[in-house]
Amino acid sequence: MSGETYDELYESMFNLDPNVRFVAILNLQGKLVHKGHRRDIQNYLNSLDQMTSVQHALESWHLRSQYVEQIGLTKYAMAIYEKIRRYTVPIGQTHLLYITTEPDISHEAFIQNVLNLVEKHKKD
């Protein structure tokens, strides 16, 4: 996937649903390709804490990858907190999409749309 395609995917996430709060795209070594939050929201975490949260999600992703042979590839991971939902979605074999949303988002429709967009952008 090219840098331009990552740009498009990043923008698409914010256009997907008004409940999207924060989006980051990073490689599996933790290097950020993109990150940003919706302008009209209150951040619950400062920049340092936000990036620490992204790193924890990356570490959890690496732990899950230890069991690929036994249970298969992870399609996505979700954590539900009182104030947000956090999604981690693979973009191919080399990058992750990290998204936070409002807690009352319609989960099934949202994650299906995210997976469809990721698949579409992988083909572009």
PDB file of N, CA and C in Angstrom, residues 8-112:
ATOM      1  N   GLU A   8      -5.511   8.311   2.072  1.00  0.00           N
ATOM      2  CA  GLU A   8      -6.927   8.141   1.735  1.00  0.00           C
ATOM      3  C   GLU A   8      -7.653   7.318   2.796  1.00  0.00           C
ATOM      4  N   LEU A   9      -7.027   6.252   3.265  1.00  0.00           N
ATOM      5  CA  LEU A   9      -7.640   5.416   4.291  1.00  0.00           C
ATOM      6  C   LEU A   9      -7.843   6.213   5.571  1.00  0.00           C
ATOM      7  N   TYR A  10      -6.837   6.981   5.960  1.00  0.00           N
ATOM      8  CA  TYR A  10      -6.916   7.818   7.156  1.00  0.00           C
ATOM      9  C   TYR A  10      -8.112   8.769   7.059  1.00  0.00           C
ATOM     10  N   GLU A  11      -8.222   9.482   5.957  1.00  0.00           N
ATOM     11  CA  GLU A  11      -9.337  10.416   5.768  1.00  0.00           C
ATOM     12  C   GLU A  11     -10.672   9.678   5.730  1.00  0.00           C
ATOM     13  N   SER A  12     -10.691   8.510   5.117  1.00  0.00           N
ATOM     14  CA  SER A  12     -11.927   7.728   5.013  1.00  0.00           C
ATOM     15  C   SER A  12     -12.470   7.338   6.376  1.00  0.00           C
ATOM     16  N   MET A  13     -11.597   7.086   7.331  1.00  0.00           N
ATOM     17  CA  MET A  13     -12.044   6.687   8.665  1.00  0.00           C
ATOM     18  C   MET A  13     -12.857   7.798   9.326  1.00  0.00           C
ATOM     19  N   PHE A  14     -12.415   9.036   9.193  1.00  0.00           N
ATOM     20  CA  PHE A  14     -13.166  10.145   9.783  1.00  0.00           C
ATOM     21  C   PHE A  14     -14.477  10.390   9.047  1.00  0.00           C
ATOM     22  N   ASN A  15     -14.505  10.124   7.754  1.00  0.00           N
ATOM     23  CA  ASN A  15     -15.729  10.304   6.969  1.00  0.00           C
ATOM     24  C   ASN A  15     -16.711   9.154   7.154  1.00  0.00           C
ATOM     25  N   LEU A  16     -16.240   8.049   7.684  1.00  0.00           N
ATOM     26  CA  LEU A  16     -17.059   6.851   7.836  1.00  0.00           C
ATOM     27  C   LEU A  16     -18.185   7.042   8.845  1.00  0.00           C
ATOM     28  N   ASP A  17     -17.869   7.704   9.957  1.00  0.00           N
ATOM     29  CA  ASP A  17     -18.850   7.837  11.031  1.00  0.00           C
ATOM     30  C   ASP A  17     -18.484   9.039  11.895  1.00  0.00           C
ATOM     31  N   PRO A  18     -19.461   9.867  12.269  1.00  0.00           N
ATOM     32  CA  PRO A  18     -19.157  11.028  13.114  1.00  0.00           C
ATOM     33  C   PRO A  18     -18.731  10.649  14.529  1.00  0.00           C
ATOM     34  N   ASN A  19     -18.900   9.388  14.908  1.00  0.00           N
ATOM     35  CA  ASN A  19     -18.487   8.929  16.232  1.00  0.00           C
ATOM     36  C   ASN A  19     -17.006   8.580  16.316  1.00  0.00           C
ATOM     37  N   VAL A  20     -16.285   8.630  15.200  1.00  0.00           N
ATOM     38  CA  VAL A  20     -14.840   8.370  15.214  1.00  0.00           C
ATOM     39  C   VAL A  20     -14.157   9.557  15.885  1.00  0.00           C
ATOM     40  N   ARG A  21     -13.320   9.254  16.886  1.00  0.00           N
ATOM     41  CA  ARG A  21     -12.636  10.292  17.656  1.00  0.00           C
ATOM     42  C   ARG A  21     -11.177  10.461  17.245  1.00  0.00           C
ATOM     43  N   PHE A  22     -10.459   9.354  17.084  1.00  0.00           N
ATOM     44  CA  PHE A  22      -9.016   9.378  16.849  1.00  0.00           C
ATOM     45  C   PHE A  22      -8.665   8.256  15.890  1.00  0.00           C
ATOM     46  N   VAL A  23      -7.720   8.514  14.992  1.00  0.00           N
ATOM     47  CA  VAL A  23      -7.256   7.501  14.045  1.00  0.00           C
ATOM     48  C   VAL A  23      -5.739   7.570  13.973  1.00  0.00           C
ATOM     49  N   ALA A  24      -5.107   6.404  14.011  1.00  0.00           N
ATOM     50  CA  ALA A  24      -3.662   6.315  13.780  1.00  0.00           C
ATOM     51  C   ALA A  24      -3.406   5.130  12.860  1.00  0.00           C
ATOM     52  N   ILE A  25      -2.424   5.284  11.986  1.00  0.00           N
ATOM     53  CA  ILE A  25      -1.929   4.188  11.155  1.00  0.00           C
ATOM     54  C   ILE A  25      -0.455   4.065  11.483  1.00  0.00           C
ATOM     55  N   LEU A  26      -0.029   2.852  11.840  1.00  0.00           N
ATOM     56  CA  LEU A  26       1.362   2.637  12.208  1.00  0.00           C
ATOM     57  C   LEU A  26       1.859   1.320  11.655  1.00  0.00           C
ATOM     58  N   ASN A  27       3.175   1.234  11.480  1.00  0.00           N
ATOM     59  CA  ASN A  27       3.730  -0.044  11.048  1.00  0.00           C
ATOM     60  C   ASN A  27       3.926  -0.923  12.278  1.00  0.00           C
ATOM     61  N   LEU A  28       4.283  -2.167  12.070  1.00  0.00           N
ATOM     62  CA  LEU A  28       4.384  -3.115  13.180  1.00  0.00           C
ATOM     63  C   LEU A  28       5.601  -2.887  14.062  1.00  0.00           C
ATOM     64  N   GLN A  29       6.457  -1.950  13.685  1.00  0.00           N
ATOM     65  CA  GLN A  29       7.572  -1.550  14.546  1.00  0.00           C
ATOM     66  C   GLN A  29       7.185  -0.334  15.384  1.00  0.00           C
ATOM     67  N   GLY A  30       5.991   0.199  15.188  1.00  0.00           N
ATOM     68  CA  GLY A  30       5.495   1.317  15.978  1.00  0.00           C
ATOM     69  C   GLY A  30       5.682   2.681  15.350  1.00  0.00           C
ATOM     70  N   LYS A  31       6.225   2.740  14.138  1.00  0.00           N
ATOM     71  CA  LYS A  31       6.410   4.033  13.475  1.00  0.00           C
ATOM     72  C   LYS A  31       5.071   4.511  12.919  1.00  0.00           C
ATOM     73  N   LEU A  32       4.703   5.738  13.278  1.00  0.00           N
ATOM     74  CA  LEU A  32       3.436   6.306  12.829  1.00  0.00           C
ATOM     75  C   LEU A  32       3.509   6.777  11.388  1.00  0.00           C
ATOM     76  N   VAL A  33       2.485   6.427  10.631  1.00  0.00           N
ATOM     77  CA  VAL A  33       2.314   6.927   9.275  1.00  0.00           C
ATOM     78  C   VAL A  33       1.389   8.143   9.325  1.00  0.00           C
ATOM     79  N   HIS A  34       0.337   8.040  10.140  1.00  0.00           N
ATOM     80  CA  HIS A  34      -0.651   9.110  10.333  1.00  0.00           C
ATOM     81  C   HIS A  34      -1.206   9.023  11.737  1.00  0.00           C
ATOM     82  N   LYS A  35      -1.620  10.154  12.264  1.00  0.00           N
ATOM     83  CA  LYS A  35      -2.413  10.170  13.492  1.00  0.00           C
ATOM     84  C   LYS A  35      -3.131  11.494  13.581  1.00  0.00           C
ATOM     85  N   GLY A  36      -4.291  11.468  14.187  1.00  0.00           N
ATOM     86  CA  GLY A  36      -5.024  12.701  14.379  1.00  0.00           C
ATOM     87  C   GLY A  36      -6.374  12.441  15.009  1.00  0.00           C
ATOM     88  N   HIS A  37      -6.953  13.497  15.551  1.00  0.00           N
ATOM     89  CA  HIS A  37      -8.259  13.371  16.182  1.00  0.00           C
ATOM     90  C   HIS A  37      -9.251  14.307  15.504  1.00  0.00           C
ATOM     91  N   ARG A  38     -10.514  13.994  15.698  1.00  0.00           N
ATOM     92  CA  ARG A  38     -11.566  14.859  15.165  1.00  0.00           C
ATOM     93  C   ARG A  38     -11.471  16.199  15.890  1.00  0.00           C
ATOM     94  N   ARG A  39     -11.599  17.262  15.148  1.00  0.00           N
ATOM     95  CA  ARG A  39     -11.391  18.609  15.703  1.00  0.00           C
ATOM     96  C   ARG A  39     -12.411  19.013  16.757  1.00  0.00           C
ATOM     97  N   ASP A  40     -13.617  18.562  16.630  1.00  0.00           N
ATOM     98  CA  ASP A  40     -14.685  19.046  17.499  1.00  0.00           C
ATOM     99  C   ASP A  40     -14.921  18.179  18.737  1.00  0.00           C
ATOM    100  N   ILE A  41     -13.913  17.440  19.178  1.00  0.00           N
ATOM    101  CA  ILE A  41     -14.087  16.573  20.349  1.00  0.00           C
ATOM    102  C   ILE A  41     -13.133  16.978  21.469  1.00  0.00           C
ATOM    103  N   GLN A  42     -13.487  16.555  22.675  1.00  0.00           N
ATOM    104  CA  GLN A  42     -12.619  16.741  23.832  1.00  0.00           C
ATOM    105  C   GLN A  42     -11.730  15.504  23.933  1.00  0.00           C
ATOM    106  N   ASN A  43     -10.422  15.715  23.973  1.00  0.00           N
ATOM    107  CA  ASN A  43      -9.505  14.590  24.146  1.00  0.00           C
ATOM    108  C   ASN A  43      -9.505  14.165  25.604  1.00  0.00           C
ATOM    109  N   TYR A  44      -9.578  12.870  25.837  1.00  0.00           N
ATOM    110  CA  TYR A  44      -9.496  12.356  27.195  1.00  0.00           C
ATOM    111  C   TYR A  44      -8.046  12.141  27.610  1.00  0.00           C
ATOM    112  N   LEU A  45      -7.172  11.889  26.644  1.00  0.00           N
ATOM    113  CA  LEU A  45      -5.757  11.648  26.917  1.00  0.00           C
ATOM    114  C   LEU A  45      -4.923  12.754  26.288  1.00  0.00           C
ATOM    115  N   ASN A  46      -3.840  13.123  26.965  1.00  0.00           N
ATOM    116  CA  ASN A  46      -2.918  14.067  26.337  1.00  0.00           C
ATOM    117  C   ASN A  46      -2.124  13.315  25.267  1.00  0.00           C
ATOM    118  N   SER A  47      -1.320  14.035  24.496  1.00  0.00           N
ATOM    119  CA  SER A  47      -0.602  13.419  23.367  1.00  0.00           C
ATOM    120  C   SER A  47       0.293  12.268  23.803  1.00  0.00           C
ATOM    121  N   LEU A  48       1.009  12.436  24.899  1.00  0.00           N
ATOM    122  CA  LEU A  48       1.902  11.380  25.380  1.00  0.00           C
ATOM    123  C   LEU A  48       1.110  10.138  25.783  1.00  0.00           C
ATOM    124  N   ASP A  49       0.028  10.325  26.535  1.00  0.00           N
ATOM    125  CA  ASP A  49      -0.792   9.186  26.951  1.00  0.00           C
ATOM    126  C   ASP A  49      -1.460   8.514  25.753  1.00  0.00           C
ATOM    127  N   GLN A  50      -1.867   9.307  24.779  1.00  0.00           N
ATOM    128  CA  GLN A  50      -2.475   8.732  23.573  1.00  0.00           C
ATOM    129  C   GLN A  50      -1.487   7.820  22.856  1.00  0.00           C
ATOM    130  N   MET A  51      -0.249   8.283  22.720  1.00  0.00           N
ATOM    131  CA  MET A  51       0.750   7.468  22.033  1.00  0.00           C
ATOM    132  C   MET A  51       1.137   6.243  22.864  1.00  0.00           C
ATOM    133  N   THR A  52       1.109   6.365  24.179  1.00  0.00           N
ATOM    134  CA  THR A  52       1.347   5.205  25.038  1.00  0.00           C
ATOM    135  C   THR A  52       0.240   4.175  24.830  1.00  0.00           C
ATOM    136  N   SER A  53      -0.994   4.634  24.719  1.00  0.00           N
ATOM    137  CA  SER A  53      -2.115   3.735  24.460  1.00  0.00           C
ATOM    138  C   SER A  53      -1.955   3.028  23.115  1.00  0.00           C
ATOM    139  N   VAL A  54      -1.514   3.766  22.103  1.00  0.00           N
ATOM    140  CA  VAL A  54      -1.260   3.166  20.785  1.00  0.00           C
ATOM    141  C   VAL A  54      -0.177   2.097  20.907  1.00  0.00           C
ATOM    142  N   GLN A  55       0.886   2.384  21.645  1.00  0.00           N
ATOM    143  CA  GLN A  55       1.973   1.414  21.819  1.00  0.00           C
ATOM    144  C   GLN A  55       1.492   0.167  22.558  1.00  0.00           C
ATOM    145  N   HIS A  56       0.618   0.336  23.556  1.00  0.00           N
ATOM    146  CA  HIS A  56       0.069  -0.826  24.264  1.00  0.00           C
ATOM    147  C   HIS A  56      -0.771  -1.689  23.327  1.00  0.00           C
ATOM    148  N   ALA A  57      -1.538  -1.044  22.459  1.00  0.00           N
ATOM    149  CA  ALA A  57      -2.326  -1.801  21.476  1.00  0.00           C
ATOM    150  C   ALA A  57      -1.407  -2.574  20.538  1.00  0.00           C
ATOM    151  N   LEU A  58      -0.292  -1.952  20.142  1.00  0.00           N
ATOM    152  CA  LEU A  58       0.683  -2.624  19.278  1.00  0.00           C
ATOM    153  C   LEU A  58       1.302  -3.827  19.992  1.00  0.00           C
ATOM    154  N   GLU A  59       1.663  -3.659  21.262  1.00  0.00           N
ATOM    155  CA  GLU A  59       2.222  -4.775  22.039  1.00  0.00           C
ATOM    156  C   GLU A  59       1.215  -5.917  22.139  1.00  0.00           C
ATOM    157  N   SER A  60      -0.044  -5.588  22.385  1.00  0.00           N
ATOM    158  CA  SER A  60      -1.086  -6.619  22.449  1.00  0.00           C
ATOM    159  C   SER A  60      -1.226  -7.332  21.111  1.00  0.00           C
ATOM    160  N   TRP A  61      -1.096  -6.576  20.024  1.00  0.00           N
ATOM    161  CA  TRP A  61      -1.185  -7.173  18.693  1.00  0.00           C
ATOM    162  C   TRP A  61      -0.070  -8.196  18.496  1.00  0.00           C
ATOM    163  N   HIS A  62       1.134  -7.827  18.915  1.00  0.00           N
ATOM    164  CA  HIS A  62       2.264  -8.753  18.787  1.00  0.00           C
ATOM    165  C   HIS A  62       2.037 -10.014  19.624  1.00  0.00           C
ATOM    166  N   LEU A  63       1.462  -9.873  20.806  1.00  0.00           N
ATOM    167  CA  LEU A  63       1.161 -11.046  21.632  1.00  0.00           C
ATOM    168  C   LEU A  63       0.154 -11.960  20.939  1.00  0.00           C
ATOM    169  N   ARG A  64      -0.860 -11.376  20.330  1.00  0.00           N
ATOM    170  CA  ARG A  64      -1.859 -12.182  19.616  1.00  0.00           C
ATOM    171  C   ARG A  64      -1.240 -12.949  18.455  1.00  0.00           C
ATOM    172  N   SER A  65      -0.240 -12.368  17.827  1.00  0.00           N
ATOM    173  CA  SER A  65       0.355 -13.003  16.645  1.00  0.00           C
ATOM    174  C   SER A  65       1.079 -14.302  16.988  1.00  0.00           C
ATOM    175  N   GLN A  66       1.340 -14.531  18.254  1.00  0.00           N
ATOM    176  CA  GLN A  66       2.004 -15.775  18.663  1.00  0.00           C
ATOM    177  C   GLN A  66       1.121 -16.998  18.434  1.00  0.00           C
ATOM    178  N   TYR A  67      -0.175 -16.800  18.295  1.00  0.00           N
ATOM    179  CA  TYR A  67      -1.110 -17.922  18.207  1.00  0.00           C
ATOM    180  C   TYR A  67      -1.734 -18.082  16.822  1.00  0.00           C
ATOM    181  N   VAL A  68      -1.132 -17.463  15.826  1.00  0.00           N
ATOM    182  CA  VAL A  68      -1.672 -17.529  14.464  1.00  0.00           C
ATOM    183  C   VAL A  68      -1.761 -18.970  13.979  1.00  0.00           C
ATOM    184  N   GLU A  69      -0.736 -19.749  14.226  1.00  0.00           N
ATOM    185  CA  GLU A  69      -0.734 -21.148  13.760  1.00  0.00           C
ATOM    186  C   GLU A  69      -1.897 -21.942  14.348  1.00  0.00           C
ATOM    187  N   GLN A  70      -2.228 -21.676  15.606  1.00  0.00           N
ATOM    188  CA  GLN A  70      -3.270 -22.446  16.276  1.00  0.00           C
ATOM    189  C   GLN A  70      -4.679 -21.936  15.986  1.00  0.00           C
ATOM    190  N   ILE A  71      -4.860 -20.606  15.962  1.00  0.00           N
ATOM    191  CA  ILE A  71      -6.226 -20.077  15.864  1.00  0.00           C
ATOM    192  C   ILE A  71      -6.466 -19.146  14.677  1.00  0.00           C
ATOM    193  N   GLY A  72      -5.438 -18.880  13.894  1.00  0.00           N
ATOM    194  CA  GLY A  72      -5.607 -18.037  12.714  1.00  0.00           C
ATOM    195  C   GLY A  72      -5.280 -16.577  12.977  1.00  0.00           C
ATOM    196  N   LEU A  73      -5.329 -15.799  11.901  1.00  0.00           N
ATOM    197  CA  LEU A  73      -5.027 -14.373  11.971  1.00  0.00           C
ATOM    198  C   LEU A  73      -6.122 -13.608  12.706  1.00  0.00           C
ATOM    199  N   THR A  74      -5.729 -12.570  13.416  1.00  0.00           N
ATOM    200  CA  THR A  74      -6.687 -11.686  14.073  1.00  0.00           C
ATOM    201  C   THR A  74      -7.316 -10.784  13.019  1.00  0.00           C
ATOM    202  N   LYS A  75      -8.645 -10.729  13.002  1.00  0.00           N
ATOM    203  CA  LYS A  75      -9.342  -9.849  12.054  1.00  0.00           C
ATOM    204  C   LYS A  75      -9.411  -8.426  12.590  1.00  0.00           C
ATOM    205  N   TYR A  76      -9.630  -8.284  13.887  1.00  0.00           N
ATOM    206  CA  TYR A  76      -9.587  -6.995  14.577  1.00  0.00           C
ATOM    207  C   TYR A  76      -9.663  -7.271  16.073  1.00  0.00           C
ATOM    208  N   ALA A  77      -9.303  -6.270  16.860  1.00  0.00           N
ATOM    209  CA  ALA A  77      -9.448  -6.353  18.312  1.00  0.00           C
ATOM    210  C   ALA A  77     -10.207  -5.114  18.763  1.00  0.00           C
ATOM    211  N   MET A  78     -11.023  -5.278  19.797  1.00  0.00           N
ATOM    212  CA  MET A  78     -11.793  -4.153  20.306  1.00  0.00           C
ATOM    213  C   MET A  78     -11.737  -4.153  21.824  1.00  0.00           C
ATOM    214  N   ALA A  79     -11.594  -2.979  22.393  1.00  0.00           N
ATOM    215  CA  ALA A  79     -11.679  -2.806  23.841  1.00  0.00           C
ATOM    216  C   ALA A  79     -12.763  -1.767  24.098  1.00  0.00           C
ATOM    217  N   ILE A  80     -13.623  -2.049  25.060  1.00  0.00           N
ATOM    218  CA  ILE A  80     -14.699  -1.121  25.403  1.00  0.00           C
ATOM    219  C   ILE A  80     -14.394  -0.511  26.764  1.00  0.00           C
ATOM    220  N   TYR A  81     -14.333   0.798  26.791  1.00  0.00           N
ATOM    221  CA  TYR A  81     -14.137   1.555  28.021  1.00  0.00           C
ATOM    222  C   TYR A  81     -15.418   2.339  28.292  1.00  0.00           C
ATOM    223  N   GLU A  82     -15.504   2.968  29.442  1.00  0.00           N
ATOM    224  CA  GLU A  82     -16.698   3.753  29.746  1.00  0.00           C
ATOM    225  C   GLU A  82     -16.881   4.912  28.768  1.00  0.00           C
ATOM    226  N   LYS A  83     -15.785   5.546  28.359  1.00  0.00           N
ATOM    227  CA  LYS A  83     -15.883   6.755  27.540  1.00  0.00           C
ATOM    228  C   LYS A  83     -15.568   6.550  26.064  1.00  0.00           C
ATOM    229  N   ILE A  84     -14.937   5.444  25.704  1.00  0.00           N
ATOM    230  CA  ILE A  84     -14.578   5.197  24.301  1.00  0.00           C
ATOM    231  C   ILE A  84     -14.611   3.709  23.988  1.00  0.00           C
ATOM    232  N   ARG A  85     -14.556   3.415  22.689  1.00  0.00           N
ATOM    233  CA  ARG A  85     -14.234   2.076  22.188  1.00  0.00           C
ATOM    234  C   ARG A  85     -12.944   2.217  21.408  1.00  0.00           C
ATOM    235  N   ARG A  86     -12.096   1.201  21.506  1.00  0.00           N
ATOM    236  CA  ARG A  86     -10.821   1.222  20.785  1.00  0.00           C
ATOM    237  C   ARG A  86     -10.754   0.000  19.877  1.00  0.00           C
ATOM    238  N   TYR A  87     -10.489   0.239  18.605  1.00  0.00           N
ATOM    239  CA  TYR A  87     -10.383  -0.824  17.606  1.00  0.00           C
ATOM    240  C   TYR A  87      -8.963  -0.863  17.063  1.00  0.00           C
ATOM    241  N   THR A  88      -8.449  -2.067  16.884  1.00  0.00           N
ATOM    242  CA  THR A  88      -7.160  -2.272  16.229  1.00  0.00           C
ATOM    243  C   THR A  88      -7.402  -3.244  15.077  1.00  0.00           C
ATOM    244  N   VAL A  89      -7.047  -2.813  13.863  1.00  0.00           N
ATOM    245  CA  VAL A  89      -7.358  -3.577  12.653  1.00  0.00           C
ATOM    246  C   VAL A  89      -6.086  -3.705  11.817  1.00  0.00           C
ATOM    247  N   PRO A  90      -5.760  -4.917  11.344  1.00  0.00           N
ATOM    248  CA  PRO A  90      -4.575  -5.044  10.492  1.00  0.00           C
ATOM    249  C   PRO A  90      -4.817  -4.445   9.109  1.00  0.00           C
ATOM    250  N   ILE A  91      -3.767  -3.849   8.571  1.00  0.00           N
ATOM    251  CA  ILE A  91      -3.768  -3.409   7.175  1.00  0.00           C
ATOM    252  C   ILE A  91      -2.702  -4.266   6.502  1.00  0.00           C
ATOM    253  N   GLY A  92      -3.121  -5.367   5.931  1.00  0.00           N
ATOM    254  CA  GLY A  92      -2.156  -6.305   5.360  1.00  0.00           C
ATOM    255  C   GLY A  92      -1.301  -6.920   6.461  1.00  0.00           C
ATOM    256  N   GLN A  93      -0.054  -7.223   6.130  1.00  0.00           N
ATOM    257  CA  GLN A  93       0.862  -7.876   7.069  1.00  0.00           C
ATOM    258  C   GLN A  93       1.823  -6.898   7.740  1.00  0.00           C
ATOM    259  N   THR A  94       1.750  -5.607   7.381  1.00  0.00           N
ATOM    260  CA  THR A  94       2.798  -4.687   7.824  1.00  0.00           C
ATOM    261  C   THR A  94       2.339  -3.488   8.640  1.00  0.00           C
ATOM    262  N   HIS A  95       1.032  -3.197   8.657  1.00  0.00           N
ATOM    263  CA  HIS A  95       0.548  -2.000   9.337  1.00  0.00           C
ATOM    264  C   HIS A  95      -0.716  -2.284  10.144  1.00  0.00           C
ATOM    265  N   LEU A  96      -0.988  -1.384  11.092  1.00  0.00           N
ATOM    266  CA  LEU A  96      -2.202  -1.454  11.894  1.00  0.00           C
ATOM    267  C   LEU A  96      -2.961  -0.142  11.799  1.00  0.00           C
ATOM    268  N   LEU A  97      -4.270  -0.264  11.868  1.00  0.00           N
ATOM    269  CA  LEU A  97      -5.170   0.874  11.959  1.00  0.00           C
ATOM    270  C   LEU A  97      -5.696   0.891  13.393  1.00  0.00           C
ATOM    271  N   TYR A  98      -5.503   2.005  14.084  1.00  0.00           N
ATOM    272  CA  TYR A  98      -5.930   2.175  15.474  1.00  0.00           C
ATOM    273  C   TYR A  98      -7.001   3.257  15.466  1.00  0.00           C
ATOM    274  N   ILE A  99      -8.187   2.939  15.977  1.00  0.00           N
ATOM    275  CA  ILE A  99      -9.314   3.872  15.937  1.00  0.00           C
ATOM    276  C   ILE A  99      -9.961   3.929  17.311  1.00  0.00           C
ATOM    277  N   THR A 100     -10.291   5.135  17.773  1.00  0.00           N
ATOM    278  CA  THR A 100     -11.155   5.249  18.945  1.00  0.00           C
ATOM    279  C   THR A 100     -12.451   5.919  18.506  1.00  0.00           C
ATOM    280  N   THR A 101     -13.546   5.499  19.148  1.00  0.00           N
ATOM    281  CA  THR A 101     -14.870   6.023  18.824  1.00  0.00           C
ATOM    282  C   THR A 101     -15.610   6.357  20.109  1.00  0.00           C
ATOM    283  N   GLU A 102     -16.731   7.015  19.941  1.00  0.00           N
ATOM    284  CA  GLU A 102     -17.648   7.199  21.061  1.00  0.00           C
ATOM    285  C   GLU A 102     -18.149   5.814  21.471  1.00  0.00           C
ATOM    286  N   PRO A 103     -18.522   5.636  22.744  1.00  0.00           N
ATOM    287  CA  PRO A 103     -18.892   4.292  23.212  1.00  0.00           C
ATOM    288  C   PRO A 103     -20.206   3.762  22.653  1.00  0.00           C
ATOM    289  N   ASP A 104     -21.084   4.637  22.210  1.00  0.00           N
ATOM    290  CA  ASP A 104     -22.405   4.184  21.768  1.00  0.00           C
ATOM    291  C   ASP A 104     -22.503   3.949  20.264  1.00  0.00           C
ATOM    292  N   ILE A 105     -21.369   3.829  19.599  1.00  0.00           N
ATOM    293  CA  ILE A 105     -21.369   3.569  18.158  1.00  0.00           C
ATOM    294  C   ILE A 105     -22.006   2.206  17.877  1.00  0.00           C
ATOM    295  N   SER A 106     -22.643   2.081  16.738  1.00  0.00           N
ATOM    296  CA  SER A 106     -23.220   0.807  16.319  1.00  0.00           C
ATOM    297  C   SER A 106     -22.076  -0.108  15.868  1.00  0.00           C
ATOM    298  N   HIS A 107     -21.654  -0.994  16.748  1.00  0.00           N
ATOM    299  CA  HIS A 107     -20.433  -1.775  16.549  1.00  0.00           C
ATOM    300  C   HIS A 107     -20.436  -2.601  15.265  1.00  0.00           C
ATOM    301  N   GLU A 108     -21.446  -3.419  15.070  1.00  0.00           N
ATOM    302  CA  GLU A 108     -21.443  -4.358  13.940  1.00  0.00           C
ATOM    303  C   GLU A 108     -21.335  -3.638  12.599  1.00  0.00           C
ATOM    304  N   ALA A 109     -22.150  -2.622  12.413  1.00  0.00           N
ATOM    305  CA  ALA A 109     -22.112  -1.878  11.149  1.00  0.00           C
ATOM    306  C   ALA A 109     -20.777  -1.152  10.998  1.00  0.00           C
ATOM    307  N   PHE A 110     -20.301  -0.547  12.081  1.00  0.00           N
ATOM    308  CA  PHE A 110     -19.058   0.219  12.007  1.00  0.00           C
ATOM    309  C   PHE A 110     -17.877  -0.668  11.637  1.00  0.00           C
ATOM    310  N   ILE A 111     -17.691  -1.773  12.351  1.00  0.00           N
ATOM    311  CA  ILE A 111     -16.501  -2.594  12.101  1.00  0.00           C
ATOM    312  C   ILE A 111     -16.574  -3.229  10.713  1.00  0.00           C
ATOM    313  N   GLN A 112     -17.768  -3.581  10.258  1.00  0.00           N
ATOM    314  CA  GLN A 112     -17.881  -4.131   8.903  1.00  0.00           C
ATOM    315  C   GLN A 112     -17.483  -3.086   7.865  1.00  0.00           C
TER     316      GLN A 112
END
